């Protein structure tokens, strides 16, 4: 399984910290002999900042560790998916280093704003959420496809969400932006099929990451219970009775770019322990 990946080049967005799906994908790829570009929005940690971002220091440390462990080339670049100049700068760097790109994982994602019904959602937070989750996928894909033409087996994987298929009350900006990611995936799959670039999405349910810790805290607040009780209620709703692990999502993502998935494109695959059973 996953044969033929050795020597390929992959870019993973939002991969700058260890407790995230992006790093899980990067590590899995490196273990299979893929040269990896780890990228993230690089911002200094601030007190009271509800969202955690990767830092340049952590990215460089991660890159060094992966390179030492797996003997592949690992590049760490600052890449803000909301900024075209930042994306273009990263692509120039990637092109100079590797001469092209085989795989893109659009993993960067977040949510801004307090949980509110759509009719009360803060407008600026709504727009910022879309700017990262949906417009970020558009911007990075647009720049990356230029580097992916004439690369046999090229593929894109977009990290959407269960929330992009199943309505999530009080989380409308996140849910609607992820629904957009699923549609962009399908449109791009049709458009890029003739260039043999496959485009698929994955739709995780509840996965143990920093983002999920924030979600648990939010549920605890909304349900007026402690975090352990909130997590228990959330996992009780999962048919497999637990949250997913980062490596389980990474396995699916890497499968989708491998030759084993060579006839799959335009799909949005659920990975949620049975939380969502509809396609
Ligand atoms: P995470 O918060 O650990 O990782 C998200 C990463 O995106 C961070 O490293 C962050 O720095 C980066 N990011 C945010 N804004 C950015 C920007 N403007 N430019 C570049 N990078 C930016 O969360 P995660 O759980 O690992 O999430 C990874 C992806 O999986 C996200 O798209 C998320 O929506 C999706 N997802 C996660 C879950 C889950 O249960 N954890 C479920 C469904 C979907």
Coordinates of C-alpha atoms and ligand atoms in Angstrom, one line a residue:
X1 CA 0.0 0.0 0.0
X2 CA 1.1 3.6 -0.8
X3 CA 3.9 2.3 -3.0
X4 CA 5.2 4.8 -5.5
X5 CA 5.1 7.9 -3.3
X6 CA 8.8 8.0 -2.7
X7 CA 10.5 11.1 -4.1
X8 CA 7.2 13.0 -4.6
X9 CA 6.8 16.5 -3.3
X10 CA 3.8 17.6 -1.1
X11 CA 2.6 20.9 0.4
X12 CA 0.5 20.8 3.6
X13 CA -1.1 24.0 4.8
X14 CA -1.7 24.6 8.5
X15 CA 0.8 22.0 9.4
X16 CA 3.0 23.9 11.8
X17 CA 2.1 22.3 15.1
X18 CA 2.3 18.8 16.3
X19 CA -1.2 18.4 17.7
X20 CA -2.9 19.0 14.4
X21 CA -4.1 17.0 11.4
X22 CA -1.6 18.9 9.1
X23 CA 1.4 17.6 11.0
X24 CA -0.1 14.1 11.0
X25 CA -0.3 14.2 7.2
X26 CA 3.2 15.6 6.9
X27 CA 4.7 12.9 9.1
X28 CA 2.9 10.1 7.3
X29 CA 4.1 11.4 4.0
X30 CA 7.7 11.8 5.2
X31 CA 7.6 8.2 6.5
X32 CA 6.7 7.1 3.0
X33 CA 9.6 8.9 1.4
X34 CA 7.7 12.0 0.3
X35 CA 9.6 15.4 0.4
X36 CA 7.3 17.7 2.4
X37 CA 6.7 21.4 2.6
X38 CA 5.3 22.2 6.0
X39 CA 3.5 25.6 6.0
X40 CA 1.5 27.6 8.4
X41 CA 0.3 31.0 9.4
X42 CA 3.1 32.2 11.6
X43 CA 2.0 34.4 14.4
X44 CA 3.4 34.9 17.8
X45 CA 1.3 33.4 20.6
X46 CA -0.8 35.9 22.4
X47 CA -2.4 35.6 25.8
X48 CA -6.1 35.2 25.6
X49 CA -5.9 34.2 21.9
X50 CA -8.6 31.5 21.5
X51 CA -7.1 30.0 18.4
X52 CA -3.7 28.4 18.4
X53 CA -1.4 28.8 15.3
X54 CA 1.8 27.2 14.3
X55 CA 5.0 29.1 15.0
X56 CA 8.1 29.4 12.8
X57 CA 10.2 27.9 15.6
X58 CA 7.9 24.9 16.0
X59 CA 7.8 24.5 12.2
X60 CA 11.6 24.5 11.9
X61 CA 11.9 22.1 14.7
X62 CA 9.3 19.8 13.2
X63 CA 11.1 20.0 9.8
X64 CA 14.4 19.1 11.4
X65 CA 12.9 16.1 13.2
X66 CA 11.1 14.7 10.1
X67 CA 14.2 15.1 8.0
X68 CA 16.4 13.3 10.6
X69 CA 13.9 10.6 11.1
X70 CA 12.9 9.8 7.6
X71 CA 15.8 11.1 5.4
X72 CA 13.5 13.2 3.2
X73 CA 13.8 16.9 2.4
X74 CA 11.5 18.9 4.6
X75 CA 11.0 22.6 4.0
X76 CA 9.2 24.9 6.4
X77 CA 7.6 28.0 4.9
X78 CA 5.3 30.8 6.3
X79 CA 2.1 30.7 4.3
X80 CA -1.0 32.6 5.2
X81 CA -3.9 31.2 3.1
X82 CA -5.7 34.6 3.3
X83 CA -2.8 36.4 1.6
X84 CA -2.0 36.0 -2.1
X85 CA 1.5 37.6 -1.8
X86 CA 2.3 35.1 1.0
X87 CA 1.1 32.2 -1.1
X88 CA 3.0 33.4 -4.1
X89 CA 6.2 33.8 -2.0
X90 CA 5.8 30.2 -0.7
X91 CA 5.2 28.8 -4.2
X92 CA 8.3 30.5 -5.6
X93 CA 10.3 29.0 -2.7
X94 CA 8.8 25.5 -3.4
X95 CA 9.4 25.8 -7.1
X96 CA 13.0 26.9 -6.6
X97 CA 13.7 24.0 -4.2
X98 CA 11.8 21.2 -5.8
X99 CA 10.9 22.3 -9.4
X100 CA 7.2 21.5 -9.0
X101 CA 4.6 20.0 -6.7
X102 CA 2.9 16.6 -6.8
X103 CA 0.4 16.8 -3.9
X104 CA -1.4 19.6 -2.1
X105 CA -3.2 19.2 1.2
X106 CA -5.5 22.2 1.9
X107 CA -5.6 21.6 5.6
X108 CA -5.6 25.1 7.2
X109 CA -8.9 25.8 8.8
X110 CA -10.5 27.6 11.7
X111 CA -13.5 29.4 13.1
X112 CA -13.9 33.0 14.2
X113 CA -16.6 34.4 16.3
X114 CA -18.7 33.4 19.3
X115 CA -21.3 30.7 18.6
X116 CA -24.5 32.4 17.4
X117 CA -27.4 31.6 15.2
X118 CA -26.7 32.9 11.6
X119 CA -29.0 35.8 12.1
X120 CA -26.9 37.1 15.0
X121 CA -23.5 36.0 13.8
X122 CA -20.8 38.7 13.9
X123 CA -20.3 39.8 10.3
X124 CA -16.5 40.3 10.5
X125 CA -16.1 36.9 12.1
X126 CA -18.2 35.2 9.4
X127 CA -16.2 36.8 6.7
X128 CA -12.8 35.9 8.3
X129 CA -13.9 32.3 8.7
X130 CA -14.8 32.0 5.0
X131 CA -11.6 33.8 4.1
X132 CA -9.5 31.0 5.7
X133 CA -11.6 27.9 5.2
X134 CA -13.0 28.5 1.7
X135 CA -11.2 31.3 0.0
X136 CA -7.9 29.9 1.3
X137 CA -8.6 26.6 -0.5
X138 CA -9.3 28.6 -3.7
X139 CA -6.2 30.8 -3.4
X140 CA -3.7 28.1 -2.6
X141 CA -5.1 25.6 -5.1
X142 CA -5.0 28.3 -7.8
X143 CA -1.3 28.9 -7.2
X144 CA -0.4 25.3 -6.7
X145 CA -2.0 23.9 -9.8
X146 CA 0.5 25.8 -11.9
X147 CA 3.3 23.8 -10.2
X148 CA 1.3 20.5 -10.6
X149 CA 0.8 20.4 -14.3
X150 CA 2.8 17.6 -16.1
X151 CA 3.4 15.8 -12.8
X152 CA 2.0 12.2 -13.2
X153 CA -0.2 11.2 -10.3
X154 CA -0.7 14.8 -9.1
X155 CA -3.5 15.1 -6.5
X156 CA -5.2 17.6 -4.2
X157 CA -6.9 16.7 -0.9
X158 CA -9.1 19.3 0.8
X159 CA -9.9 18.9 4.5
X160 CA -13.6 19.7 4.8
X161 CA -15.7 18.6 7.7
X162 CA -18.7 16.6 8.7
X163 CA -20.1 20.1 9.4
X164 CA -19.9 20.7 5.6
X165 CA -22.6 18.1 5.1
X166 CA -24.7 18.1 8.2
X167 CA -26.0 21.4 9.6
X168 CA -24.2 22.5 12.8
X169 CA -26.4 25.0 14.7
X170 CA -24.6 28.1 16.1
X171 CA -21.6 27.3 13.9
X172 CA -23.0 28.5 10.6
X173 CA -19.9 30.2 9.3
X174 CA -17.8 27.1 9.8
X175 CA -20.4 24.7 8.4
X176 CA -21.2 26.8 5.3
X177 CA -17.6 27.5 4.5
X178 CA -16.8 23.7 4.7
X179 CA -19.9 23.0 2.5
X180 CA -18.2 25.4 0.0
X181 CA -15.0 23.4 0.3
X182 CA -16.8 20.2 -0.7
X183 CA -18.3 22.0 -3.8
X184 CA -15.0 23.5 -4.8
X185 CA -13.5 20.0 -4.6
X186 CA -16.1 18.6 -7.0
X187 CA -15.9 21.5 -9.4
X188 CA -12.1 21.3 -9.5
X189 CA -12.2 17.5 -10.0
X190 CA -14.2 18.0 -13.1
X191 CA -12.1 20.9 -14.4
X192 CA -8.7 19.1 -13.7
X193 CA -9.6 15.6 -14.8
X194 CA -8.3 16.1 -18.3
X195 CA -4.9 17.2 -16.8
X196 CA -4.9 14.0 -14.6
X197 CA -5.0 16.0 -11.4
X198 CA -7.3 14.3 -9.0
X199 CA -9.2 16.4 -6.3
X200 CA -10.9 14.8 -3.3
X201 CA -12.1 16.0 0.1
X202 CA -12.2 14.4 3.5
X203 CA -14.9 15.1 6.1
X204 CA -13.6 14.4 9.6
X205 CA -16.0 14.1 12.5
X206 CA -14.5 14.6 16.0
X207 CA -10.7 14.4 15.9
X208 CA -8.5 15.0 18.9
X209 CA -6.6 18.2 18.0
X210 CA -6.1 21.7 19.4
X211 CA -9.1 22.8 17.4
X212 CA -11.2 20.0 19.0
X213 CA -10.0 21.1 22.5
X214 CA -11.6 24.5 21.7
X215 CA -14.8 22.8 20.6
X216 CA -15.0 20.8 23.8
X217 CA -14.5 23.9 25.8
X218 CA -17.3 25.6 23.8
X219 CA -19.7 22.7 24.3
X220 CA -18.9 22.7 28.0
X221 CA -19.8 26.4 28.2
X222 CA -23.0 26.0 26.2
X223 CA -24.1 22.9 28.1
X224 CA -23.0 24.4 31.5
X225 CA -20.9 21.3 32.3
X226 CA -17.2 20.6 32.8
X227 CA -14.9 19.7 29.9
X228 CA -14.8 16.0 30.8
X229 CA -18.6 15.8 30.8
X230 CA -18.8 17.7 27.5
X231 CA -16.3 15.3 25.9
X232 CA -18.2 12.3 27.2
X233 CA -21.5 13.6 25.7
X234 CA -19.8 14.2 22.4
X235 CA -18.2 10.8 22.2
X236 CA -21.3 9.1 23.3
X237 CA -22.9 10.3 20.1
X238 CA -20.2 8.5 18.0
X239 CA -21.1 5.0 17.0
X240 CA -17.5 3.8 17.5
X241 CA -17.7 5.5 21.0
X242 CA -14.5 7.6 20.7
X243 CA -13.0 10.6 19.0
X244 CA -10.7 9.9 16.0
X245 CA -6.9 10.1 16.1
X246 CA -4.9 12.4 13.9
X247 CA -3.1 9.5 12.3
X248 CA -6.4 7.9 11.3
X249 CA -7.3 11.0 9.2
X250 CA -3.7 11.2 7.9
X251 CA -3.9 7.6 6.6
X252 CA -7.0 8.5 4.6
X253 CA -5.5 11.7 3.2
X254 CA -2.4 9.9 2.1
X255 CA -4.4 7.0 0.6
X256 CA -6.2 9.6 -1.5
X257 CA -3.1 10.9 -3.2
X258 CA -1.6 7.4 -3.6
X259 CA -1.8 5.2 -6.7
X260 CA -4.3 3.0 -4.8
X261 CA -6.9 5.8 -5.3
X262 CA -6.0 6.4 -8.9
X263 CA -9.6 6.2 -10.1
X264 CA -11.1 8.4 -7.4
X265 CA -11.8 12.1 -7.9
X266 CA -14.5 14.5 -6.9
X267 CA -15.3 12.6 -3.7
X268 CA -15.9 13.9 -0.2
X269 CA -15.2 11.0 2.2
X270 CA -16.5 10.8 5.7
X271 CA -14.2 9.8 8.5
X272 CA -16.0 10.2 11.8
X273 CA -16.5 6.8 13.5
X274 CA -20.0 6.5 12.0
X275 CA -21.1 10.0 13.1
X276 CA -22.3 10.6 9.6
X277 CA -23.4 7.7 7.4
X278 CA -24.8 9.6 4.4
X279 CA -22.4 10.2 1.5
Ligands
LIG1 P1 -5.7 22.9 14.3 O1 -6.2 24.2 14.8 O2 -4.8 22.1 15.1 O3 -5.0 23.2 12.9 C1 -5.4 24.2 12.0 C2 -4.2 24.8 11.4 O4 -4.6 25.8 10.5 C3 -3.3 25.5 12.5 O5 -2.0 25.1 12.4 C4 -3.5 27.0 12.1 O6 -2.3 27.7 12.4 C5 -3.7 26.9 10.6 N1 -4.3 28.2 10.1 C6 -5.3 28.9 10.6 N2 -5.4 30.0 9.9 C7 -4.5 30.0 8.9 C8 -4.1 30.9 7.8 N3 -4.8 32.0 7.6 N4 -3.1 30.5 7.0 C9 -2.5 29.3 7.2 N5 -2.8 28.5 8.2 C10 -3.8 28.8 9.0 O7 -6.9 22.1 13.8 P2 -7.1 20.6 13.2 O8 -8.2 20.0 14.0 O9 -5.8 19.9 13.0 O10 -7.7 21.1 11.8 C11 -7.2 20.8 10.5 C12 -8.3 20.8 9.5 O11 -9.2 19.8 9.8 C13 -9.1 22.2 9.5 O12 -9.4 22.5 8.2 C14 -10.3 21.8 10.3 O13 -11.4 22.6 10.0 C15 -10.5 20.4 9.9 N6 -11.4 19.6 10.7 C16 -11.0 19.2 12.0 C17 -11.8 18.5 12.8 C18 -11.5 18.0 14.2 O14 -12.3 17.4 14.8 N7 -10.3 18.4 14.7 C19 -13.1 18.0 12.3 C20 -13.4 18.4 11.0 C21 -12.6 19.2 10.2

